[in-house]
Coordinates of C-alpha atoms in Angstrom, one line a residue:
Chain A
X1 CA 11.2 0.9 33.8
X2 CA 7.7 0.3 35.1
X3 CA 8.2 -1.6 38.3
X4 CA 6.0 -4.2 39.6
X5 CA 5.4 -2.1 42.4
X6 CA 2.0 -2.1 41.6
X7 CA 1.5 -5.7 40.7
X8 CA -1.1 -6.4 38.3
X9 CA -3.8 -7.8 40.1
X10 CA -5.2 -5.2 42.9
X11 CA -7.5 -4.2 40.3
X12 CA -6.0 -0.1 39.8
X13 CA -9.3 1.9 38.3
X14 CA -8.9 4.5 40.8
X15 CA -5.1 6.5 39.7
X16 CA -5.3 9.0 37.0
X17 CA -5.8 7.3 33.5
X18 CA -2.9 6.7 31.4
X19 CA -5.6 6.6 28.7
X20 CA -8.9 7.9 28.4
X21 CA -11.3 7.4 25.5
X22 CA -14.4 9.5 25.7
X23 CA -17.8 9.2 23.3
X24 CA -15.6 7.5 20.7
X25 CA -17.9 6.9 17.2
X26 CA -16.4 5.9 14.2
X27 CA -18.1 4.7 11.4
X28 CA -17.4 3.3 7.6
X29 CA -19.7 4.6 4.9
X30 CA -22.9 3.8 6.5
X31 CA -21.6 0.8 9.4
X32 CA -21.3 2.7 12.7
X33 CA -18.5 0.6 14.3
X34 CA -18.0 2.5 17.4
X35 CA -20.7 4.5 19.2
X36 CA -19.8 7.1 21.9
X37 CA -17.4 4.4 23.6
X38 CA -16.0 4.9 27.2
X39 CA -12.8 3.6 27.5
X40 CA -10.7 4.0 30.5
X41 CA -7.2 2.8 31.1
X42 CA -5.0 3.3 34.2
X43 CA -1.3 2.9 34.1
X44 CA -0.3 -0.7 35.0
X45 CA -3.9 -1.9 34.4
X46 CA -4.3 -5.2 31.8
X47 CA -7.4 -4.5 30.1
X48 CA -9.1 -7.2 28.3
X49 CA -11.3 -6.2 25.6
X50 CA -14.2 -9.0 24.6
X51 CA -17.0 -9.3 22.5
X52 CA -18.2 -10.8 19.3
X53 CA -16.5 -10.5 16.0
X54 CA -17.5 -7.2 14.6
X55 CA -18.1 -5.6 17.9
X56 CA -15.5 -3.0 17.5
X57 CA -12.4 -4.4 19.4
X58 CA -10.1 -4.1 16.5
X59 CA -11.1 -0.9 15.2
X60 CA -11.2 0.5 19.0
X61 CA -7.6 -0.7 19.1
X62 CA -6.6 1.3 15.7
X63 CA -8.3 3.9 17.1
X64 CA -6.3 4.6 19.9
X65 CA -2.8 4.8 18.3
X66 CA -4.5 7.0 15.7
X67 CA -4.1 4.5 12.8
X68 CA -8.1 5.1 12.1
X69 CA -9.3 8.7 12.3
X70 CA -12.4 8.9 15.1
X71 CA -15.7 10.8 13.8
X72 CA -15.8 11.9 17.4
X73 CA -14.9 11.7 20.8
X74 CA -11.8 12.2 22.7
X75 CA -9.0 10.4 23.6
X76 CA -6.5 11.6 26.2
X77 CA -2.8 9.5 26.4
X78 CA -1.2 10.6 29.3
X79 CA -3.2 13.9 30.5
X80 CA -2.9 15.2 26.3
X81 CA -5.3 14.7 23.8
X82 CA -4.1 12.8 21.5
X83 CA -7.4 13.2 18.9
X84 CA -6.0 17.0 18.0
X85 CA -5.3 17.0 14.6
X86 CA -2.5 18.7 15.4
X87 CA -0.9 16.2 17.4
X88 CA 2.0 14.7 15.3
X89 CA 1.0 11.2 15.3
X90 CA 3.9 9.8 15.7
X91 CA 4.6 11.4 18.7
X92 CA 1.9 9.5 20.5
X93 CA 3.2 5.8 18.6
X94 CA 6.4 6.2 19.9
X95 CA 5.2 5.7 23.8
X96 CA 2.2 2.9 22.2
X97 CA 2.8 -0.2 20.5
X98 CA 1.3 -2.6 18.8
X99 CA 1.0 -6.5 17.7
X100 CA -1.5 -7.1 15.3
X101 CA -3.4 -10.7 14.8
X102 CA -1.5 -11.5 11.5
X103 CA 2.5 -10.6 12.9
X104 CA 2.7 -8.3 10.5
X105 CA 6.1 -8.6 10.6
X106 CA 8.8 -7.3 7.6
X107 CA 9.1 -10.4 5.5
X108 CA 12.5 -8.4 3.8
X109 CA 14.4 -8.3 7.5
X110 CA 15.6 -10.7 9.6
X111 CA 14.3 -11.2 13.0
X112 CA 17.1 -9.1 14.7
X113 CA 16.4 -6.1 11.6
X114 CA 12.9 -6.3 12.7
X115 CA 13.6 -5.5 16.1
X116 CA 16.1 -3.1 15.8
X117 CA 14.7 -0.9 13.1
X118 CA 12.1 1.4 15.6
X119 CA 14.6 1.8 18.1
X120 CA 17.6 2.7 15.9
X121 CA 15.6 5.1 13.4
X122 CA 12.6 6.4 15.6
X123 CA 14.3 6.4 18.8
X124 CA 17.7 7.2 18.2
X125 CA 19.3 3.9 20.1
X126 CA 22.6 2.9 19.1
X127 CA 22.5 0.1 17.1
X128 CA 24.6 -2.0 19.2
X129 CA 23.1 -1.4 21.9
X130 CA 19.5 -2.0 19.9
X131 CA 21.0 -5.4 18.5
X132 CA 21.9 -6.3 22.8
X133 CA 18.5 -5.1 23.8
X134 CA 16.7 -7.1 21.1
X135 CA 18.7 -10.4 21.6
X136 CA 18.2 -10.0 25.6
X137 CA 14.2 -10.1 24.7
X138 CA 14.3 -12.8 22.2
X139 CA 16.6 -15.1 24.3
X140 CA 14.2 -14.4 27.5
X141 CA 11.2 -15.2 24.7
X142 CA 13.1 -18.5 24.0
X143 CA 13.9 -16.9 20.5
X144 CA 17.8 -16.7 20.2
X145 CA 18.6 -18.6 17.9
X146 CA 16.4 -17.0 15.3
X147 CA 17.2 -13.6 15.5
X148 CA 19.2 -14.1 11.9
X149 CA 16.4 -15.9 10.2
X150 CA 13.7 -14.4 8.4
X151 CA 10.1 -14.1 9.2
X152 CA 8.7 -16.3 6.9
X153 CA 10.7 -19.1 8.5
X154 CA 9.3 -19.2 11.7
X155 CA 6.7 -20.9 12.5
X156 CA 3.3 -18.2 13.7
X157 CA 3.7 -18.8 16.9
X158 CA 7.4 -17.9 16.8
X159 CA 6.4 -15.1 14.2
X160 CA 4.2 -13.4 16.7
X161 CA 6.3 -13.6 19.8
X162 CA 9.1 -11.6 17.3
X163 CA 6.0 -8.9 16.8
X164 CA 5.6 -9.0 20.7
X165 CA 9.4 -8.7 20.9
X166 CA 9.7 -5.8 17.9
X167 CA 6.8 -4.2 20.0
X168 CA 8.5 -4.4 23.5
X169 CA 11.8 -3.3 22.2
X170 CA 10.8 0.3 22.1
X171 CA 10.0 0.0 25.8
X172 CA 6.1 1.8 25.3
X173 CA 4.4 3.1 27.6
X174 CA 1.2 1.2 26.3
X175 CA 1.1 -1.9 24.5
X176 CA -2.3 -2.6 22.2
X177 CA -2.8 -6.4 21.3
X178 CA -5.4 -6.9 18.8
X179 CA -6.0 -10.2 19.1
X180 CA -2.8 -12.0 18.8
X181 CA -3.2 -15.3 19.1
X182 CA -6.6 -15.6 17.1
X183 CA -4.0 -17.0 14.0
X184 CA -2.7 -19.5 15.9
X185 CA -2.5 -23.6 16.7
X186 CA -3.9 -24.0 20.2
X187 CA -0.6 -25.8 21.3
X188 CA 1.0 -22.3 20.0
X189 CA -1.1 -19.6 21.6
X190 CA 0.5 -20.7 25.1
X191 CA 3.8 -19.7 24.4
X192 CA 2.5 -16.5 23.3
X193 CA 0.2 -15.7 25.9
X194 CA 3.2 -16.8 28.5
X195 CA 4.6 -13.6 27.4
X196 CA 1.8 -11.7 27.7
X197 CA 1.3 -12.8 31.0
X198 CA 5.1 -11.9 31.9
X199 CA 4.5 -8.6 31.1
X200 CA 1.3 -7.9 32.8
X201 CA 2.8 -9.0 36.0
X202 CA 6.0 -6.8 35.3
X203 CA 3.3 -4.1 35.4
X204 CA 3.2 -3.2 31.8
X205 CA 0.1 -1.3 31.0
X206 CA -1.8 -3.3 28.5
X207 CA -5.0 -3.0 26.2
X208 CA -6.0 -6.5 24.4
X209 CA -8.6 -7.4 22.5
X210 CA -8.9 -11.3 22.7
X211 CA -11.1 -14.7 22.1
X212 CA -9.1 -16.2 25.3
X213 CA -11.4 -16.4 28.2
X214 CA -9.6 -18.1 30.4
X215 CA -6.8 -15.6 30.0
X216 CA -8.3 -13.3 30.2
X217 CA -9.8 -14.1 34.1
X218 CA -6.1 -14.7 35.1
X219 CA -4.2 -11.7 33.8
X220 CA -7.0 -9.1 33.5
X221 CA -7.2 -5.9 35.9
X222 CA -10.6 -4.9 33.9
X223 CA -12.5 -7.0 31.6
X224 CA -14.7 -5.1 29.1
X225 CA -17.7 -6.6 27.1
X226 CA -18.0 -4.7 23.7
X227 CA -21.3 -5.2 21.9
X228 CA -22.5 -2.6 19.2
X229 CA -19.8 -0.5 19.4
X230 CA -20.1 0.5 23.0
X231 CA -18.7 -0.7 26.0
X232 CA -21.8 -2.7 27.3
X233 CA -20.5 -3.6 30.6
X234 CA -17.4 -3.7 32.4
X235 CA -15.5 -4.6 35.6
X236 CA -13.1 -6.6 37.2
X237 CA -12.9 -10.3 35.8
X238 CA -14.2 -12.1 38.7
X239 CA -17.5 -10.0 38.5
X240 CA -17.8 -10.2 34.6
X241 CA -17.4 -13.4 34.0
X242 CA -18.8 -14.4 37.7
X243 CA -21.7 -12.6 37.6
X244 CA -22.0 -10.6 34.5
X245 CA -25.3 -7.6 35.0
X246 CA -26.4 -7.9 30.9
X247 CA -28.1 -10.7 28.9
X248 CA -26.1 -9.7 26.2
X249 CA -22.7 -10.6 28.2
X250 CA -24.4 -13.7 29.7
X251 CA -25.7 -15.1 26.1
X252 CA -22.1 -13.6 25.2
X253 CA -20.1 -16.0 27.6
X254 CA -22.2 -18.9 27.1
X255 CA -21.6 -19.0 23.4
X256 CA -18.2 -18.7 23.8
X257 CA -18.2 -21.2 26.6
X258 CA -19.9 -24.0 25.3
Chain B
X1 CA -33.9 -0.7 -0.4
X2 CA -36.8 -2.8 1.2
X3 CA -34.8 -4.5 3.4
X4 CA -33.7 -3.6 7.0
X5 CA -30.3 -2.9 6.7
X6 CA -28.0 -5.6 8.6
X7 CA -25.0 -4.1 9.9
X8 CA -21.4 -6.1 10.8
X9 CA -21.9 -4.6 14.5
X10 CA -24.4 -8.3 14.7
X11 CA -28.4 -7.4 16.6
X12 CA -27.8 -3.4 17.7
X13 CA -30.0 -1.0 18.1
X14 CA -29.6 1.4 14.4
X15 CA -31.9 3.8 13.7
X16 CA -31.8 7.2 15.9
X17 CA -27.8 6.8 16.2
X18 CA -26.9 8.1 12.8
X19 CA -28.6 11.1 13.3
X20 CA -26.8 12.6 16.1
X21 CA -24.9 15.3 15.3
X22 CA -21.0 16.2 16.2
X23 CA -19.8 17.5 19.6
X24 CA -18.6 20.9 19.4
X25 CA -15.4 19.5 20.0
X26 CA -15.5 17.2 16.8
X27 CA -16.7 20.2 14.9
X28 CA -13.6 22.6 16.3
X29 CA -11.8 19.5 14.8
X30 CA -12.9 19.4 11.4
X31 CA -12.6 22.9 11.8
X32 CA -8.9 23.0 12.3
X33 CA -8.5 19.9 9.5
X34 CA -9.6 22.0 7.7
X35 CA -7.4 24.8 7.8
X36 CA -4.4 22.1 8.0
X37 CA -5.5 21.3 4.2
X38 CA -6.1 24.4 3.4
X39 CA -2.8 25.3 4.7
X40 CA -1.1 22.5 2.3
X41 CA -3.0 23.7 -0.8
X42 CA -2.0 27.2 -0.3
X43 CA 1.8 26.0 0.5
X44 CA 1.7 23.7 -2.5
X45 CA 0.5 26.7 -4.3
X46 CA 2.8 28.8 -3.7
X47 CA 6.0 26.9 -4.0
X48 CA 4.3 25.2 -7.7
X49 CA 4.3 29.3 -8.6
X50 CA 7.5 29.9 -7.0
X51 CA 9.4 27.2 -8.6
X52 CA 7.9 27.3 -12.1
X53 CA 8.0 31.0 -12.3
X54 CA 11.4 30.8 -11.5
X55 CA 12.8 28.6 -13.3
X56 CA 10.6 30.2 -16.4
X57 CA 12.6 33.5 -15.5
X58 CA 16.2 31.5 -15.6
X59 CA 15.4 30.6 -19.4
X60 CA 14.1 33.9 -20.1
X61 CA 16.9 35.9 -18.9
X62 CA 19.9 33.6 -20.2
X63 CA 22.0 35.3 -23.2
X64 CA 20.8 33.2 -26.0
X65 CA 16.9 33.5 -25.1
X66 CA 16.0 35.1 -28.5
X67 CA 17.8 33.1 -30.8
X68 CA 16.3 29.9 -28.9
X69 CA 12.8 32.0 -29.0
X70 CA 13.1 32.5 -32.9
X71 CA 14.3 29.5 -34.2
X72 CA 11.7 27.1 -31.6
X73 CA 8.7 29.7 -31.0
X74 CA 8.0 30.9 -33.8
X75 CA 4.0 30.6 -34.5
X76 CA 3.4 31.3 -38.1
X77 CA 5.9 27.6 -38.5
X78 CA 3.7 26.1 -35.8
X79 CA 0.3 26.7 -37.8
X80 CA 2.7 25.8 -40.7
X81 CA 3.7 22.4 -40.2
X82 CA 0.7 21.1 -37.9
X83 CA -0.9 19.3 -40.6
X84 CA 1.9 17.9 -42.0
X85 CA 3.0 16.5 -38.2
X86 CA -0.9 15.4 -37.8
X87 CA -0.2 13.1 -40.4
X88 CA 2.8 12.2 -39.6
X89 CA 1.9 11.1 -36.0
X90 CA -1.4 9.3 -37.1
X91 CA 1.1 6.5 -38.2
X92 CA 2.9 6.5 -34.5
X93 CA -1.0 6.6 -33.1
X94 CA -1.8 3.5 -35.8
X95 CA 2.1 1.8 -34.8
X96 CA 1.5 2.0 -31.1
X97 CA -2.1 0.7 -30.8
X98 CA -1.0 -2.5 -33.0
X99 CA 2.0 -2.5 -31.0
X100 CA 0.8 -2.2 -27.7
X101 CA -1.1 -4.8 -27.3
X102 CA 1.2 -7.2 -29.5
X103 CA 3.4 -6.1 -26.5
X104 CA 1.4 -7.2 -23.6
X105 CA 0.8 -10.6 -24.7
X106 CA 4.1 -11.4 -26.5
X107 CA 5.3 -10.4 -23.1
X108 CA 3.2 -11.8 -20.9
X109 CA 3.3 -15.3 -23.0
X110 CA 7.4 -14.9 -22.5
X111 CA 7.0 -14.1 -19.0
X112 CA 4.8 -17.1 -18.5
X113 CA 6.8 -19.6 -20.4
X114 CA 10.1 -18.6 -18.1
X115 CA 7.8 -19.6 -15.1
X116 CA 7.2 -23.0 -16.9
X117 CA 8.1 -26.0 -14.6
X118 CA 7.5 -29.3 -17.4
X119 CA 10.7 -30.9 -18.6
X120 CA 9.1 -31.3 -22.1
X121 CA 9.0 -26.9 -22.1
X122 CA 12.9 -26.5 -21.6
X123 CA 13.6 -25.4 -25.1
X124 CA 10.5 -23.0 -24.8
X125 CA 12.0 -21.8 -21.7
X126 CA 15.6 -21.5 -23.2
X127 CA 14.5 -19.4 -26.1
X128 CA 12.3 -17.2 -23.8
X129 CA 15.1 -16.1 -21.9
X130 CA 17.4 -16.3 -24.9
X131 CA 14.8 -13.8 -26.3
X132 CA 15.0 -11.5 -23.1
X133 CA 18.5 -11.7 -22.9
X134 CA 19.0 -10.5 -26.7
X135 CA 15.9 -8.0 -27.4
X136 CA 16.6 -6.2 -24.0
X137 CA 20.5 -6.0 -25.0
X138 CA 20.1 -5.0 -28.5
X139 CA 19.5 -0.7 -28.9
X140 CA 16.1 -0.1 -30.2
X141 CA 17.2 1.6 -33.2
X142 CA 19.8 -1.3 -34.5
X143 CA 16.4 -3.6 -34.2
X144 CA 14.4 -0.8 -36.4
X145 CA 16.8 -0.7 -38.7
X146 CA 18.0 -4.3 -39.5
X147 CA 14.5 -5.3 -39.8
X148 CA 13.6 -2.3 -41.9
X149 CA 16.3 -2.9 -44.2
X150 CA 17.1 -6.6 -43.4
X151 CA 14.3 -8.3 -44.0
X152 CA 13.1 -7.0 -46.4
X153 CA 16.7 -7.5 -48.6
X154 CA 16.4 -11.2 -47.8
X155 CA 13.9 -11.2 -50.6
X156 CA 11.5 -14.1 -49.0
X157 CA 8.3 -14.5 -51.0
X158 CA 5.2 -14.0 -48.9
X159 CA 6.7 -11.6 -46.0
X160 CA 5.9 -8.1 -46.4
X161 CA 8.1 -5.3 -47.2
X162 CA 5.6 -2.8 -45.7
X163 CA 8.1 -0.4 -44.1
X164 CA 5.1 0.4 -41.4
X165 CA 4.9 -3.2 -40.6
X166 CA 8.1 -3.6 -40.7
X167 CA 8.9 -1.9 -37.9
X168 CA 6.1 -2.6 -35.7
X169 CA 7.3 -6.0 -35.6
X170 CA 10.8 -4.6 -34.8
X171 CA 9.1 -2.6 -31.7
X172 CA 7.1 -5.2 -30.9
X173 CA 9.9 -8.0 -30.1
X174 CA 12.1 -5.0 -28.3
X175 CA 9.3 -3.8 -26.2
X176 CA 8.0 -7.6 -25.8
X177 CA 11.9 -8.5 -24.0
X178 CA 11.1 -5.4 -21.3
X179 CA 7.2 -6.1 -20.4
X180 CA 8.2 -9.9 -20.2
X181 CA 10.5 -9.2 -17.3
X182 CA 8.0 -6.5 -16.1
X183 CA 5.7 -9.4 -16.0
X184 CA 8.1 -11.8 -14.7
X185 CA 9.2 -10.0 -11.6
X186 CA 5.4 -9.6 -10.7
X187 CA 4.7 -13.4 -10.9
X188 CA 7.7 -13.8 -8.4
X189 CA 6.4 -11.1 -6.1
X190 CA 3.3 -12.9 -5.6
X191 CA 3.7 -14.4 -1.8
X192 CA 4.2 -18.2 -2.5
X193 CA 1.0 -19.2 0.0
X194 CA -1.1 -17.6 -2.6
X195 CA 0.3 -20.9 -4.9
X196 CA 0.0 -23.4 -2.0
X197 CA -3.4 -22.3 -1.0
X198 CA -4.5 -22.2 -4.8
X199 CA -2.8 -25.8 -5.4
X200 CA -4.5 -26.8 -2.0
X201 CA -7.6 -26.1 -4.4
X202 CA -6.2 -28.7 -6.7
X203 CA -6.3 -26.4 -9.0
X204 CA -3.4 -27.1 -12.4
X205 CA -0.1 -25.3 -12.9
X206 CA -1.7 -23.1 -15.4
X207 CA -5.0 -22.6 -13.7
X208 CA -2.8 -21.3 -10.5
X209 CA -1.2 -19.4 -12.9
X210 CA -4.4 -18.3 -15.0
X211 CA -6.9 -17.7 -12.1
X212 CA -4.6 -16.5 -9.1
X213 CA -0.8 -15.6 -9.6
X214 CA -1.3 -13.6 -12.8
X215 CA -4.2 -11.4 -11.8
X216 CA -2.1 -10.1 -8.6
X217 CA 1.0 -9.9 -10.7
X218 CA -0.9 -7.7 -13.3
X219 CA -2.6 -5.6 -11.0
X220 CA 1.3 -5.3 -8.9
X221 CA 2.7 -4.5 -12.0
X222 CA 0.5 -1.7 -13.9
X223 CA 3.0 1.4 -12.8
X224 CA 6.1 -0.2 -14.5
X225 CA 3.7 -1.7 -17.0
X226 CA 2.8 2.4 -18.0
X227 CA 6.1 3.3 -18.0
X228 CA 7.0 0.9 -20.7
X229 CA 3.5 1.3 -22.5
X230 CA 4.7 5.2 -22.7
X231 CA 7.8 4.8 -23.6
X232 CA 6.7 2.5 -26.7
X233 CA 4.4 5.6 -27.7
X234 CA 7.8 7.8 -27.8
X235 CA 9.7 5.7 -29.4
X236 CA 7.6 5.0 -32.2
X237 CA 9.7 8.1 -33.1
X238 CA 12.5 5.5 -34.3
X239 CA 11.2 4.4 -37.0
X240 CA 12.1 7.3 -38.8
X241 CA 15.1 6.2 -38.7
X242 CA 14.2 4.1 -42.3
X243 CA 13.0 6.8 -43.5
X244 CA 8.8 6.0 -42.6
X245 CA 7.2 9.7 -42.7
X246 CA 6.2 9.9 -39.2
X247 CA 5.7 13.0 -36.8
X248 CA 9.4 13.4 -35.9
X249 CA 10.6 12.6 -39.2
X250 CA 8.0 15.3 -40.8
X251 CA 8.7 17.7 -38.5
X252 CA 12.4 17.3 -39.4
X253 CA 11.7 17.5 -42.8
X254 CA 10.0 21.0 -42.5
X255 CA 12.6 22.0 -40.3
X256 CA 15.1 21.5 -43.0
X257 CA 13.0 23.0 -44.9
X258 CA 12.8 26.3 -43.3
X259 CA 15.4 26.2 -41.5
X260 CA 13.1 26.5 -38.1
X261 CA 12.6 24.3 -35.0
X262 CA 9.4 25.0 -34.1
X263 CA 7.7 21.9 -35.7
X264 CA 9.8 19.8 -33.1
X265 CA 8.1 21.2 -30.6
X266 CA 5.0 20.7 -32.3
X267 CA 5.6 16.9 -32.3
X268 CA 6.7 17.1 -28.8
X269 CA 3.1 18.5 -28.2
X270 CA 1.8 15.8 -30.0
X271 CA 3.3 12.9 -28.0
X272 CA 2.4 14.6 -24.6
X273 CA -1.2 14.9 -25.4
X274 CA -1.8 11.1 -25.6
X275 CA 0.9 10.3 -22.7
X276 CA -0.2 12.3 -20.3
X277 CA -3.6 11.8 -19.9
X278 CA -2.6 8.0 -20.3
X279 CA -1.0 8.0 -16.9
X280 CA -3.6 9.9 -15.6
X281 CA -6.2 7.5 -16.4
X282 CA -3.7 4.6 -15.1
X283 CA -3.5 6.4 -12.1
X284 CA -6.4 6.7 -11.7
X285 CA -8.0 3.2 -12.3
X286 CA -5.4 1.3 -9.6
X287 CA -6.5 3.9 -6.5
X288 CA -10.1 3.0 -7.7
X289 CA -9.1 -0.6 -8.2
X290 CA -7.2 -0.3 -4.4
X291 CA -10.0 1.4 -2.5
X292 CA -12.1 -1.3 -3.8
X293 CA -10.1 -4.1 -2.2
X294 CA -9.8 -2.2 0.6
X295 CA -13.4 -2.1 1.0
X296 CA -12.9 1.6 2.2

């Protein structure tokens, strides 16, 4: 599907956006979350979203599959925009997906059940060839022998490379990670960011919102520093975390540093 | 409000932001939401009109319409037999609010004492489920009646013969076996982390129980729980079934009487007017109660 052709790290911010996000606000009651945000993602680009709790990562993330309805702004997926209210929302999930920071995963199906159920209901696969497709992702994730267990036997780690599997299985276009390995062990969070990483270099266009740093520098085409609900600064890792322009990003980075 | 407000969003600028108003674009949004809903309500509209009008002109037109019209909708018996049926269903009113809440906690006691763990509780536990097991299998009725009649021919000194208490405490230990496993299946649903974290807390079997576990199982619970409470309203009808002058039972008596139905209808009136604003309410108070936790 999307070959590596463009590998991930030649830093692609000049083809046409497979996403765009323009003056995004979105507020709760009274608590403005996200304030005319400028998002802009290219296909085969790995954009890491970082920032402070509360800065708007997560609810950007929502945001962009339509799971949260925006107070304003536009967001174009793939030339279309997406913010219509007459855009059937499931239309645009079907090409997005989506791994959350707490699995999420459906306690009541197995591993396999959670994997097939999007592809054989939403996408018309045969299950069969579902089932194939989802054990050829779990065995590559180190996961075959637990595609009969349940959820809540796994350990998180193992939980959340299921939700990167269940995600992956649908083959989207756009994969949002909201901050996947926040709920995890340290010794955990490699295994899942090993997949991650696979991805990014199989060119898989990617949008995560994360606390990992280092990760961030490594697999990153575009690191972007949210801070009040706006994108404060952004650019390609070395620059960001080499030689960040803001105070904000710089007081930023050394909190999260030391 | 002396306080600057402190948003989640950490040190940001607030102030000027909130003003700004919409792009045109946001406003051609809302615009077209709010056709889309206005779209629905007109839609559900028309098919609510459709459907009931319908269906109102199916009865209407069949062959016996008039004799049904005669013998149930007949006003003159209505205005009749309303006070008599009043009276009759302030006793059902009286049965279910001692009942009701007799209900909740003989059920929620039974429900509790299944979920016992202590070796020294395992006869509790036996006759709990022996009581589930026999009160849910048992037809409401056959319980009415045996302890209407029953009891009271056993002659014991001291115990009432009170037909109206009678059978409260017959509805009571029916409607006790179904709210226990109401209860029951809630306290299992709860996710068995929210027990290790509260036992983390060193907190007791029955403080778990008390201060963590039962409060989510209630609050899961509350639809089924309605559907039983309202039920137990309706069938305080049974107890007629001694012979207690009740709304059913003095509506049937009129109707035999004049030989007209309409005073059945009447008491169906009756029951409707305290169930359905019940659910209502119950409805409700959980999306308040779910919008709260949701903090939206």
């Amino acid at each position: 599907m999307n070959g590596p052709m463009n590998g991930a790290m030649n830093g692609a911010m000049t083809g046409p956006g497979l996403l765009e996000a323009k003056g995004l606000r979105k507020a709760y009651r009274d608590r403005i979350v996200l304030d005319d945000l400028d998002l802009s993602v290219a296909e085969h680009d790995v954009v890491c979203l970082i920032g402070a709790s509360g800065s708007g990562k997560s609810t950007l993330l929502r945001c962009l599959n339509l799971l949260e309805t925006i107070d304003d702004g536009i967001i174009t997926f793939d030339g279309r925009e997406i913010s219509d209210p007459l855009v059937d929302p499931r239309s645009v999930r079907r090409e997005i997906g989506m791994v959350f920071q707490a699995y999420n995963l459906f306690p009541h199906l197995s591993v396999l059940d959670n994997c097939t159920l999007a592809q054989v209901r939403v996408h018309g696969v045969r299950p069969d060839e579902a089932a194939d497709r989802a054990r050829q992702l779990l065995a590559r994730f180190g996961l075959a022998d637990k595609a009969d267990a349940h959820p809540d036997a796994l350990s998180g780690g193992q939980q959340q490379r299921v939700a990167l599997v269940r995600a992956m299985c649908t083959q989207p276009r756009l994969l949002l990670l909201d901050e996947i390995t926040a709920a995890l062990d340290p010794e955990l969070v490699g295994e899942v960011l090993e997949i991650v990483r696979a991805e990014a270099e199989a060119g898989t266009t990617l949008v995560l919102a994360t606390h990992e740093m280092s990760f961030a520098r490594e697999v990153a085409t575009k690191v972007c520093f949210l801070d009040g609900g706006r994108v404060l600064e952004q650019g390609p890792p070395e620059q960001l975390f080499g030689d960040p322009v803001e105070e904000r990003t710089r007081a930023f980075l050394a909190r999260v540093r030391s | 409000m002396t306080q600057p407000e402190v948003t989640g969003a950490g040190p940001s600028v607030e102030g000027s932001r909130q003003a700004r108003p919409p792009s045109a674009r946001e406003l051609e949004r809302q615009a077209v939401r709010r056709r889309l809903k206005l779209r629905q309500i007109v839609i559900a509209t028309m098919v609510t009109v459709v459907v009931t009008v319908g269906l109102a002109l199916l009865v209407v037109s069949s062959p016996g319409w008039d004799r049904v019209r005669d013998y149930f909708l007949s006003w003159s018996h209505a205005r009749d037999s309303f006070a008599a049926i009043a009276e009759g269903f302030w006793i059902n009113i009286r049965i279910f609010l001692i009942a009701e809440p007799c209900v909740l906690i003989l059920g929620a006691l039974v429900a509790i004492a299944r979920q016992t763990t202590s070796p020294w509780l395992a006869p509790l536990r036996l006759l709990a489920t022996g009581y589930t097991d026999l009160f849910r299998g048992v037809p409401s009725i056959l319980v009415v009646v045996i302890c209407g009649i029953g009891i009271p021919a056993l002659g014991l000194s001291g115990v009432t013969s009170s037909l109206f208490w009678l059978t409260t405490f017959a509805l009571v230990l029916c409607y006790g076996a179904y709210v226990a496993e109401v209860f029951r299946a809630g306290i299992l649903s709860i996710h068995p982390t929210q027990v290790a974290s509260a036992e983390a807390l060193a907190l007791t079997h029955t403080q778990t129980m008390r201060f963590v576990v039962l409060p989510q199982a209630v609050r899961r619970v509350v639809p089924p729980l309605m559907n039983d409470l309202v039920s137990l309203q309706k069938d305080t009808a049974l107890i007629s079934a001694v012979g207690v002058f009740e709304a059913l039972r003095a509506a049937q008596d009129y109707q035999g009487y004049n030989f007209n139905g309409t005073p059945l209808l009447v008491a169906a009136t009756y029951f409707l007017i305290v169930a359905v604003p019940l659910t209502r309410l119950t409805d409700w108070l959980m999306r308040r109660q779910i919008e709260k936790e949701q903090g939206r």
